[in-house]
């Protein structure tokens, strides 16, 4: 069609605080995106899951909290024999185990949820989600705000998720 008006905006540069938060995020969560637990229990880069079709594969997704990443979560689980056994049972019970690593300081949980929604846009199978802290905010936005896995069975375990907010992120304390 015909252009009626055009407006050009200068790209906003990051403030020193924004640059610091991005660099801290890069240290805390060096591997961003979706990864899949392989048969040896190691997280590997993964493509977004496709439609399950008639198979309805059981899928588990981990979403970490602030100042963390999913490598750390697995290290903590594997630090005990019970945790090692648990990881082994996960690999037997689920067809796919995914982990979503996301920036937790420089990016809004809403934007993380949007990334998650894009990654799972073609997925239609049953999914269980375990999320911690800020990861709970990401998952809630994904499921309630962006529709999550539409029409599929969804079970979520929220561990220490500040769904009602927290005083720790009040501007004077940031």
Short mmCIF file of N, CA and C in Angstrom, two decimals:
data_model
loop_
_atom_site.label_atom_id
_atom_site.label_comp_id
_atom_site.label_asym_id
_atom_site.label_seq_id
_atom_site.Cartn_x
_atom_site.Cartn_y
_atom_site.Cartn_z
N UNK A 1 0.81 -1.19 0.00
CA UNK A 1 0.00 0.00 0.00
C UNK A 1 0.85 1.25 0.00
N UNK A 2 0.18 2.33 0.18
CA UNK A 2 0.79 3.65 0.16
C UNK A 2 1.30 4.02 1.55
N UNK A 3 2.53 4.54 1.63
CA UNK A 3 3.08 5.00 2.90
C UNK A 3 2.47 6.35 3.23
N UNK A 4 1.82 6.42 4.37
CA UNK A 4 1.18 7.66 4.79
C UNK A 4 2.16 8.51 5.59
N UNK A 5 2.80 7.92 6.56
CA UNK A 5 3.80 8.61 7.37
C UNK A 5 4.92 7.64 7.70
N UNK A 6 6.11 8.17 7.81
CA UNK A 6 7.23 7.34 8.19
C UNK A 6 7.99 8.05 9.28
N UNK A 7 8.30 7.30 10.33
CA UNK A 7 9.04 7.86 11.45
C UNK A 7 10.31 7.05 11.64
N UNK A 8 11.40 7.71 11.84
CA UNK A 8 12.67 7.04 12.08
C UNK A 8 13.10 7.35 13.51
N UNK A 9 13.52 6.28 14.17
CA UNK A 9 13.95 6.40 15.56
C UNK A 9 15.40 5.95 15.68
N UNK A 10 16.14 6.66 16.48
CA UNK A 10 17.51 6.24 16.75
C UNK A 10 17.47 5.04 17.68
N UNK A 11 18.37 4.09 17.41
CA UNK A 11 18.45 2.93 18.27
C UNK A 11 18.99 3.38 19.62
N UNK A 12 18.30 2.96 20.68
CA UNK A 12 18.76 3.30 22.02
C UNK A 12 19.95 2.44 22.40
N UNK A 13 20.96 3.06 22.92
CA UNK A 13 22.14 2.34 23.35
C UNK A 13 21.93 1.86 24.78
N UNK A 14 22.62 0.78 25.14
CA UNK A 14 22.53 0.28 26.50
C UNK A 14 23.20 1.24 27.47
N UNK A 15 22.63 1.36 28.64
CA UNK A 15 23.27 2.14 29.69
C UNK A 15 24.41 1.31 30.27
N UNK A 16 25.20 1.90 31.14
CA UNK A 16 26.27 1.15 31.79
C UNK A 16 25.69 0.03 32.63
N UNK A 17 24.54 0.26 33.24
CA UNK A 17 23.89 -0.78 34.04
C UNK A 17 23.45 -1.92 33.12
N UNK A 18 22.86 -1.58 31.98
CA UNK A 18 22.43 -2.60 31.02
C UNK A 18 23.60 -3.43 30.52
N UNK A 19 24.72 -2.77 30.20
CA UNK A 19 25.92 -3.48 29.74
C UNK A 19 26.43 -4.42 30.83
N UNK A 20 26.44 -3.93 32.07
CA UNK A 20 26.90 -4.76 33.18
C UNK A 20 26.01 -5.98 33.36
N UNK A 21 24.69 -5.78 33.30
CA UNK A 21 23.76 -6.90 33.47
C UNK A 21 23.91 -7.92 32.35
N UNK A 22 24.11 -7.46 31.12
CA UNK A 22 24.33 -8.39 30.01
C UNK A 22 25.61 -9.19 30.21
N UNK A 23 26.67 -8.53 30.65
CA UNK A 23 27.94 -9.26 30.85
C UNK A 23 27.82 -10.25 32.01
N UNK A 24 27.09 -9.89 33.05
CA UNK A 24 26.87 -10.80 34.17
C UNK A 24 26.01 -11.99 33.73
N UNK A 25 24.98 -11.73 32.94
CA UNK A 25 24.17 -12.81 32.38
C UNK A 25 25.01 -13.79 31.57
N UNK A 26 25.95 -13.25 30.77
CA UNK A 26 26.80 -14.10 29.94
C UNK A 26 27.68 -15.01 30.79
N UNK A 27 28.07 -14.55 31.96
CA UNK A 27 28.87 -15.38 32.86
C UNK A 27 28.00 -16.41 33.58
N UNK A 28 26.82 -15.99 34.02
CA UNK A 28 25.94 -16.87 34.78
C UNK A 28 25.29 -17.94 33.90
N UNK A 29 24.92 -17.57 32.70
CA UNK A 29 24.23 -18.49 31.79
C UNK A 29 24.91 -18.41 30.42
N UNK A 30 26.07 -19.07 30.29
CA UNK A 30 26.83 -18.95 29.05
C UNK A 30 26.21 -19.65 27.84
N UNK A 31 25.34 -20.63 28.07
CA UNK A 31 24.73 -21.38 26.96
C UNK A 31 23.23 -21.08 26.94
N UNK A 32 22.83 -20.14 26.13
CA UNK A 32 21.43 -19.76 26.05
C UNK A 32 20.68 -20.64 25.06
N UNK A 33 19.39 -20.82 25.32
CA UNK A 33 18.55 -21.52 24.37
C UNK A 33 18.08 -22.86 24.89
N UNK A 34 17.58 -23.66 23.98
CA UNK A 34 17.00 -24.96 24.30
C UNK A 34 18.06 -26.04 24.13
N UNK A 35 18.15 -26.92 25.13
CA UNK A 35 19.05 -28.05 25.05
C UNK A 35 18.30 -29.31 25.48
N UNK A 36 18.82 -30.43 25.05
CA UNK A 36 18.17 -31.72 25.31
C UNK A 36 19.14 -32.62 26.04
N UNK A 37 18.64 -33.36 27.02
CA UNK A 37 19.45 -34.32 27.75
C UNK A 37 19.62 -35.56 26.89
N UNK A 38 20.88 -35.92 26.57
CA UNK A 38 21.11 -37.10 25.74
C UNK A 38 21.10 -38.37 26.60
N UNK A 39 21.31 -39.50 25.99
CA UNK A 39 21.23 -40.80 26.68
C UNK A 39 22.25 -40.92 27.80
N UNK A 40 23.35 -40.17 27.71
CA UNK A 40 24.36 -40.19 28.77
C UNK A 40 24.08 -39.15 29.85
N UNK A 41 22.99 -38.41 29.71
CA UNK A 41 22.62 -37.41 30.71
C UNK A 41 23.35 -36.09 30.57
N UNK A 42 23.81 -35.79 29.35
CA UNK A 42 24.53 -34.54 29.07
C UNK A 42 23.63 -33.64 28.24
N UNK A 43 23.58 -32.36 28.60
CA UNK A 43 22.78 -31.41 27.83
C UNK A 43 23.47 -31.07 26.53
N UNK A 44 22.75 -31.23 25.42
CA UNK A 44 23.26 -30.94 24.09
C UNK A 44 22.34 -29.91 23.43
N UNK A 45 22.89 -29.03 22.55
CA UNK A 45 22.01 -28.10 21.83
C UNK A 45 20.89 -28.87 21.13
N UNK A 46 19.70 -28.28 21.12
CA UNK A 46 18.54 -28.99 20.56
C UNK A 46 17.74 -28.08 19.65
N UNK A 47 17.13 -28.71 18.69
CA UNK A 47 16.15 -28.04 17.84
C UNK A 47 14.83 -28.01 18.60
N UNK A 48 14.01 -27.01 18.35
CA UNK A 48 12.68 -26.99 18.99
C UNK A 48 11.91 -28.26 18.65
N UNK A 49 11.17 -28.79 19.61
CA UNK A 49 10.42 -30.03 19.34
C UNK A 49 9.30 -29.79 18.34
N UNK A 50 9.09 -30.78 17.49
CA UNK A 50 8.04 -30.71 16.48
C UNK A 50 6.77 -31.34 17.01
N UNK A 51 5.77 -31.39 16.18
CA UNK A 51 4.50 -32.01 16.55
C UNK A 51 4.73 -33.47 16.92
N UNK A 52 4.03 -33.90 17.93
CA UNK A 52 4.11 -35.30 18.36
C UNK A 52 3.28 -36.22 17.50
N UNK A 53 2.32 -35.65 16.78
CA UNK A 53 1.42 -36.48 15.98
C UNK A 53 0.66 -37.44 16.87
N UNK A 54 0.58 -38.67 16.46
CA UNK A 54 -0.17 -39.67 17.21
C UNK A 54 0.64 -40.27 18.35
N UNK A 55 1.96 -40.05 18.37
CA UNK A 55 2.81 -40.70 19.37
C UNK A 55 2.59 -40.18 20.78
N UNK A 56 2.37 -38.89 20.93
CA UNK A 56 2.20 -38.25 22.23
C UNK A 56 3.35 -38.60 23.18
N UNK A 57 4.57 -38.32 22.73
CA UNK A 57 5.75 -38.59 23.53
C UNK A 57 5.72 -37.79 24.83
N UNK A 58 6.15 -38.39 25.93
CA UNK A 58 6.23 -37.70 27.21
C UNK A 58 7.46 -36.80 27.20
N UNK A 59 7.27 -35.56 27.56
CA UNK A 59 8.34 -34.58 27.52
C UNK A 59 8.44 -33.86 28.85
N UNK A 60 9.67 -33.62 29.29
CA UNK A 60 9.95 -32.87 30.50
C UNK A 60 10.79 -31.66 30.13
N UNK A 61 10.49 -30.53 30.75
CA UNK A 61 11.23 -29.29 30.51
C UNK A 61 11.66 -28.69 31.84
N UNK A 62 12.93 -28.36 31.96
CA UNK A 62 13.47 -27.64 33.12
C UNK A 62 13.67 -26.18 32.73
N UNK A 63 13.29 -25.26 33.63
CA UNK A 63 13.54 -23.83 33.43
C UNK A 63 14.13 -23.30 34.73
N UNK A 64 15.36 -22.83 34.68
CA UNK A 64 16.09 -22.40 35.89
C UNK A 64 15.67 -21.01 36.35
N UNK A 65 16.17 -20.64 37.51
CA UNK A 65 15.87 -19.34 38.10
C UNK A 65 17.00 -18.34 37.92
N UNK A 66 16.89 -17.24 38.63
CA UNK A 66 17.87 -16.15 38.57
C UNK A 66 19.24 -16.63 39.06
N UNK A 67 20.27 -16.07 38.47
CA UNK A 67 21.67 -16.37 38.84
C UNK A 67 22.00 -17.86 38.66
N UNK A 68 21.40 -18.52 37.71
CA UNK A 68 21.60 -19.96 37.58
C UNK A 68 21.60 -20.38 36.11
N UNK A 69 21.74 -21.69 35.90
CA UNK A 69 21.62 -22.29 34.59
C UNK A 69 21.34 -23.77 34.78
N UNK A 70 20.97 -24.46 33.73
CA UNK A 70 20.58 -25.85 33.85
C UNK A 70 21.77 -26.79 34.02
N UNK A 71 22.97 -26.39 33.60
CA UNK A 71 24.16 -27.19 33.88
C UNK A 71 24.35 -27.29 35.39
N UNK A 72 24.19 -26.17 36.06
CA UNK A 72 24.33 -26.13 37.52
C UNK A 72 23.28 -27.03 38.18
N UNK A 73 22.05 -26.97 37.68
CA UNK A 73 20.98 -27.80 38.22
C UNK A 73 21.34 -29.28 38.13
N UNK A 74 21.83 -29.71 36.97
CA UNK A 74 22.21 -31.12 36.80
C UNK A 74 23.42 -31.49 37.65
N UNK A 75 24.38 -30.58 37.77
CA UNK A 75 25.54 -30.84 38.64
C UNK A 75 25.08 -31.08 40.08
N UNK A 76 24.15 -30.25 40.54
CA UNK A 76 23.63 -30.42 41.90
C UNK A 76 22.92 -31.75 42.05
N UNK A 77 22.12 -32.14 41.07
CA UNK A 77 21.43 -33.42 41.14
C UNK A 77 22.43 -34.57 41.17
N UNK A 78 23.44 -34.49 40.36
CA UNK A 78 24.41 -35.58 40.26
C UNK A 78 25.41 -35.62 41.41
N UNK A 79 25.35 -34.65 42.32
CA UNK A 79 26.30 -34.62 43.43
C UNK A 79 26.01 -35.70 44.47
N UNK A 80 24.86 -36.34 44.39
CA UNK A 80 24.52 -37.43 45.30
C UNK A 80 24.11 -38.66 44.50
N UNK A 81 24.21 -39.82 45.12
CA UNK A 81 23.79 -41.05 44.46
C UNK A 81 22.29 -41.01 44.18
N UNK A 82 21.50 -40.46 45.11
CA UNK A 82 20.05 -40.36 44.89
C UNK A 82 19.75 -39.48 43.69
N UNK A 83 20.50 -38.40 43.56
CA UNK A 83 20.31 -37.51 42.41
C UNK A 83 20.69 -38.17 41.10
N UNK A 84 21.77 -38.94 41.11
CA UNK A 84 22.18 -39.67 39.91
C UNK A 84 21.10 -40.67 39.51
N UNK A 85 20.56 -41.37 40.51
CA UNK A 85 19.49 -42.32 40.23
C UNK A 85 18.25 -41.61 39.67
N UNK A 86 17.97 -40.43 40.22
CA UNK A 86 16.82 -39.65 39.75
C UNK A 86 16.97 -39.27 38.28
N UNK A 87 18.16 -38.79 37.90
CA UNK A 87 18.40 -38.43 36.50
C UNK A 87 18.23 -39.65 35.60
N UNK A 88 18.73 -40.79 36.07
CA UNK A 88 18.56 -42.02 35.30
C UNK A 88 17.10 -42.39 35.11
N UNK A 89 16.29 -42.21 36.16
CA UNK A 89 14.85 -42.50 36.06
C UNK A 89 14.15 -41.52 35.12
N UNK A 90 14.59 -40.28 35.11
CA UNK A 90 14.01 -39.30 34.18
C UNK A 90 14.21 -39.75 32.74
N UNK A 91 15.41 -40.21 32.44
CA UNK A 91 15.72 -40.63 31.08
C UNK A 91 14.93 -41.87 30.67
N UNK A 92 14.55 -42.69 31.64
CA UNK A 92 13.74 -43.87 31.32
C UNK A 92 12.26 -43.52 31.20
N UNK A 93 11.79 -42.58 32.03
CA UNK A 93 10.36 -42.25 32.05
C UNK A 93 9.95 -41.34 30.90
N UNK A 94 10.81 -40.39 30.53
CA UNK A 94 10.47 -39.41 29.50
C UNK A 94 11.14 -39.75 28.18
N UNK A 95 10.43 -39.47 27.11
CA UNK A 95 11.01 -39.64 25.77
C UNK A 95 12.01 -38.53 25.48
N UNK A 96 11.72 -37.34 25.96
CA UNK A 96 12.59 -36.18 25.77
C UNK A 96 12.66 -35.39 27.06
N UNK A 97 13.88 -34.97 27.42
CA UNK A 97 14.09 -34.07 28.56
C UNK A 97 14.82 -32.85 28.01
N UNK A 98 14.15 -31.70 28.09
CA UNK A 98 14.71 -30.44 27.59
C UNK A 98 15.05 -29.52 28.76
N UNK A 99 15.94 -28.59 28.51
CA UNK A 99 16.28 -27.54 29.46
C UNK A 99 16.32 -26.22 28.69
N UNK A 100 15.68 -25.21 29.25
CA UNK A 100 15.67 -23.88 28.62
C UNK A 100 16.55 -22.95 29.44
N UNK A 101 17.67 -22.53 28.86
CA UNK A 101 18.58 -21.59 29.51
C UNK A 101 18.33 -20.20 28.96
N UNK A 102 18.14 -19.26 29.87
CA UNK A 102 17.73 -17.91 29.49
C UNK A 102 18.44 -16.88 30.34
N UNK A 103 18.59 -15.69 29.79
CA UNK A 103 19.15 -14.57 30.55
C UNK A 103 18.17 -14.19 31.64
N UNK A 104 18.69 -13.94 32.84
CA UNK A 104 17.78 -13.67 33.96
C UNK A 104 17.89 -12.26 34.52
N UNK A 105 18.87 -11.50 34.09
CA UNK A 105 19.05 -10.15 34.63
C UNK A 105 18.79 -9.05 33.61
N UNK A 106 19.17 -9.28 32.38
CA UNK A 106 19.10 -8.22 31.37
C UNK A 106 17.88 -8.34 30.47
N UNK A 107 17.08 -9.39 30.64
CA UNK A 107 15.92 -9.62 29.79
C UNK A 107 14.70 -9.88 30.67
N UNK A 108 13.57 -9.34 30.29
CA UNK A 108 12.32 -9.53 31.03
C UNK A 108 11.87 -10.99 30.95
N UNK A 109 11.25 -11.52 32.02
CA UNK A 109 10.70 -12.87 31.94
C UNK A 109 9.65 -13.02 30.84
N UNK A 110 9.00 -11.92 30.50
CA UNK A 110 8.00 -11.96 29.42
C UNK A 110 8.69 -12.26 28.09
N UNK A 111 9.85 -11.65 27.85
CA UNK A 111 10.58 -11.91 26.61
C UNK A 111 11.15 -13.33 26.60
N UNK A 112 11.61 -13.82 27.77
CA UNK A 112 12.04 -15.22 27.85
C UNK A 112 10.89 -16.15 27.50
N UNK A 113 9.69 -15.84 28.01
CA UNK A 113 8.50 -16.66 27.75
C UNK A 113 8.15 -16.63 26.27
N UNK A 114 8.32 -15.48 25.64
CA UNK A 114 8.06 -15.38 24.21
C UNK A 114 9.02 -16.28 23.43
N UNK A 115 10.29 -16.31 23.83
CA UNK A 115 11.25 -17.23 23.20
C UNK A 115 10.80 -18.67 23.38
N UNK A 116 10.37 -19.01 24.59
CA UNK A 116 9.91 -20.37 24.86
C UNK A 116 8.68 -20.71 24.02
N UNK A 117 7.77 -19.75 23.89
CA UNK A 117 6.57 -19.97 23.07
C UNK A 117 6.94 -20.23 21.61
N UNK A 118 7.92 -19.50 21.11
CA UNK A 118 8.37 -19.72 19.73
C UNK A 118 9.00 -21.10 19.57
N UNK A 119 9.80 -21.51 20.56
CA UNK A 119 10.47 -22.80 20.49
C UNK A 119 9.48 -23.97 20.50
N UNK A 120 8.39 -23.82 21.24
CA UNK A 120 7.43 -24.90 21.38
C UNK A 120 6.16 -24.66 20.55
N UNK A 121 6.24 -23.78 19.57
CA UNK A 121 5.05 -23.43 18.78
C UNK A 121 4.47 -24.60 17.99
N UNK A 122 5.30 -25.53 17.55
CA UNK A 122 4.80 -26.68 16.77
C UNK A 122 4.53 -27.90 17.65
N UNK A 123 4.92 -27.82 18.91
CA UNK A 123 4.79 -28.96 19.81
C UNK A 123 3.35 -29.08 20.31
N UNK A 124 2.83 -30.30 20.34
CA UNK A 124 1.44 -30.49 20.76
C UNK A 124 1.26 -31.68 21.70
N UNK A 125 2.35 -32.18 22.24
CA UNK A 125 2.25 -33.35 23.10
C UNK A 125 2.17 -32.98 24.57
N UNK A 126 1.97 -33.99 25.41
CA UNK A 126 1.94 -33.75 26.85
C UNK A 126 3.31 -33.29 27.33
N UNK A 127 3.33 -32.38 28.27
CA UNK A 127 4.60 -31.86 28.78
C UNK A 127 4.50 -31.63 30.28
N UNK A 128 5.56 -32.01 30.98
CA UNK A 128 5.73 -31.70 32.39
C UNK A 128 6.83 -30.66 32.48
N UNK A 129 6.65 -29.68 33.36
CA UNK A 129 7.64 -28.61 33.50
C UNK A 129 8.04 -28.49 34.96
N UNK A 130 9.33 -28.39 35.20
CA UNK A 130 9.86 -28.11 36.54
C UNK A 130 10.62 -26.80 36.41
N UNK A 131 10.20 -25.82 37.21
CA UNK A 131 10.85 -24.52 37.12
C UNK A 131 11.13 -23.98 38.52
N UNK A 132 12.15 -23.16 38.61
CA UNK A 132 12.57 -22.61 39.89
C UNK A 132 12.63 -21.09 39.83
N UNK A 133 12.16 -20.46 40.90
CA UNK A 133 12.32 -19.02 41.09
C UNK A 133 11.79 -18.24 39.89
N UNK A 134 12.62 -17.42 39.29
CA UNK A 134 12.21 -16.60 38.15
C UNK A 134 11.76 -17.46 36.97
N UNK A 135 12.28 -18.68 36.89
CA UNK A 135 11.84 -19.61 35.85
C UNK A 135 10.34 -19.85 35.93
N UNK A 136 9.78 -19.78 37.15
CA UNK A 136 8.33 -19.91 37.32
C UNK A 136 7.58 -18.76 36.66
N UNK A 137 8.15 -17.57 36.71
CA UNK A 137 7.53 -16.42 36.04
C UNK A 137 7.55 -16.61 34.53
N UNK A 138 8.68 -17.11 34.03
CA UNK A 138 8.81 -17.36 32.59
C UNK A 138 7.76 -18.38 32.15
N UNK A 139 7.66 -19.48 32.90
CA UNK A 139 6.73 -20.54 32.53
C UNK A 139 5.29 -20.08 32.65
N UNK A 140 4.98 -19.30 33.68
CA UNK A 140 3.60 -18.82 33.82
C UNK A 140 3.22 -17.92 32.64
N UNK A 141 4.12 -17.01 32.27
CA UNK A 141 3.85 -16.17 31.10
C UNK A 141 3.69 -17.02 29.84
N UNK A 142 4.55 -18.02 29.69
CA UNK A 142 4.48 -18.90 28.52
C UNK A 142 3.14 -19.60 28.45
N UNK A 143 2.71 -20.20 29.55
CA UNK A 143 1.48 -20.99 29.55
C UNK A 143 0.22 -20.13 29.54
N UNK A 144 0.20 -19.09 30.35
CA UNK A 144 -1.01 -18.27 30.46
C UNK A 144 -1.05 -17.10 29.49
N UNK A 145 0.09 -16.48 29.26
CA UNK A 145 0.12 -15.30 28.41
C UNK A 145 0.23 -15.62 26.93
N UNK A 146 0.99 -16.68 26.62
CA UNK A 146 1.24 -17.01 25.22
C UNK A 146 0.64 -18.35 24.80
N UNK A 147 -0.17 -18.93 25.64
CA UNK A 147 -0.90 -20.15 25.26
C UNK A 147 -0.15 -21.44 25.47
N UNK A 148 1.15 -21.40 25.78
CA UNK A 148 1.90 -22.62 26.05
C UNK A 148 1.71 -23.67 24.99
N UNK A 149 1.51 -24.88 25.42
CA UNK A 149 1.29 -26.00 24.50
C UNK A 149 -0.21 -26.19 24.41
N UNK A 150 -0.81 -25.53 23.44
CA UNK A 150 -2.27 -25.50 23.32
C UNK A 150 -2.85 -26.90 23.13
N UNK A 151 -3.86 -27.20 23.91
CA UNK A 151 -4.59 -28.45 23.76
C UNK A 151 -3.90 -29.67 24.32
N UNK A 152 -2.71 -29.52 24.85
CA UNK A 152 -1.97 -30.67 25.37
C UNK A 152 -2.05 -30.69 26.89
N UNK A 153 -1.86 -31.87 27.43
CA UNK A 153 -1.79 -32.02 28.89
C UNK A 153 -0.52 -31.33 29.38
N UNK A 154 -0.67 -30.49 30.41
CA UNK A 154 0.47 -29.76 30.96
C UNK A 154 0.45 -29.90 32.47
N UNK A 155 1.58 -30.27 33.03
CA UNK A 155 1.75 -30.32 34.48
C UNK A 155 2.98 -29.50 34.80
N UNK A 156 2.85 -28.64 35.82
CA UNK A 156 3.96 -27.75 36.16
C UNK A 156 4.23 -27.83 37.66
N UNK A 157 5.51 -27.95 38.00
CA UNK A 157 5.96 -27.86 39.39
C UNK A 157 6.73 -26.54 39.50
N UNK A 158 6.21 -25.64 40.33
CA UNK A 158 6.83 -24.34 40.55
C UNK A 158 7.55 -24.39 41.89
N UNK A 159 8.87 -24.26 41.89
CA UNK A 159 9.65 -24.33 43.13
C UNK A 159 10.14 -22.94 43.48
N UNK A 160 9.62 -22.37 44.55
CA UNK A 160 10.06 -21.06 45.00
C UNK A 160 9.85 -19.97 43.97
N UNK A 161 8.75 -20.04 43.23
CA UNK A 161 8.48 -19.05 42.17
C UNK A 161 7.73 -17.86 42.76
N UNK A 162 8.24 -16.65 42.59
CA UNK A 162 7.62 -15.46 43.16
C UNK A 162 6.45 -14.95 42.31
N UNK A 163 5.42 -15.76 42.17
CA UNK A 163 4.30 -15.40 41.31
C UNK A 163 3.55 -14.16 41.80
N UNK A 164 3.61 -13.90 43.10
CA UNK A 164 2.96 -12.72 43.65
C UNK A 164 3.93 -11.55 43.78
N UNK A 165 5.12 -11.71 43.24
CA UNK A 165 6.11 -10.64 43.30
C UNK A 165 7.05 -10.82 44.49
N UNK A 166 8.08 -9.99 44.51
CA UNK A 166 9.07 -10.04 45.58
C UNK A 166 9.65 -8.66 45.79
N UNK A 167 9.97 -8.36 47.03
CA UNK A 167 10.56 -7.05 47.33
C UNK A 167 12.01 -6.97 46.87
N UNK A 168 12.60 -8.11 46.55
CA UNK A 168 14.00 -8.11 46.12
C UNK A 168 14.21 -7.41 44.80
N UNK A 169 13.18 -7.31 43.97
CA UNK A 169 13.35 -6.65 42.69
C UNK A 169 12.76 -5.25 42.67
N UNK A 170 12.47 -4.71 43.85
CA UNK A 170 12.01 -3.33 43.92
C UNK A 170 13.15 -2.41 43.47
N UNK A 171 12.88 -1.39 42.69
CA UNK A 171 13.94 -0.53 42.15
C UNK A 171 14.98 -0.06 43.17
N UNK A 172 14.60 0.36 44.40
CA UNK A 172 15.64 0.81 45.33
C UNK A 172 16.62 -0.30 45.74
N UNK A 173 16.19 -1.57 45.63
CA UNK A 173 17.04 -2.67 46.06
C UNK A 173 17.79 -3.33 44.90
N UNK A 174 17.49 -2.94 43.68
CA UNK A 174 18.12 -3.58 42.52
C UNK A 174 19.59 -3.19 42.43
#
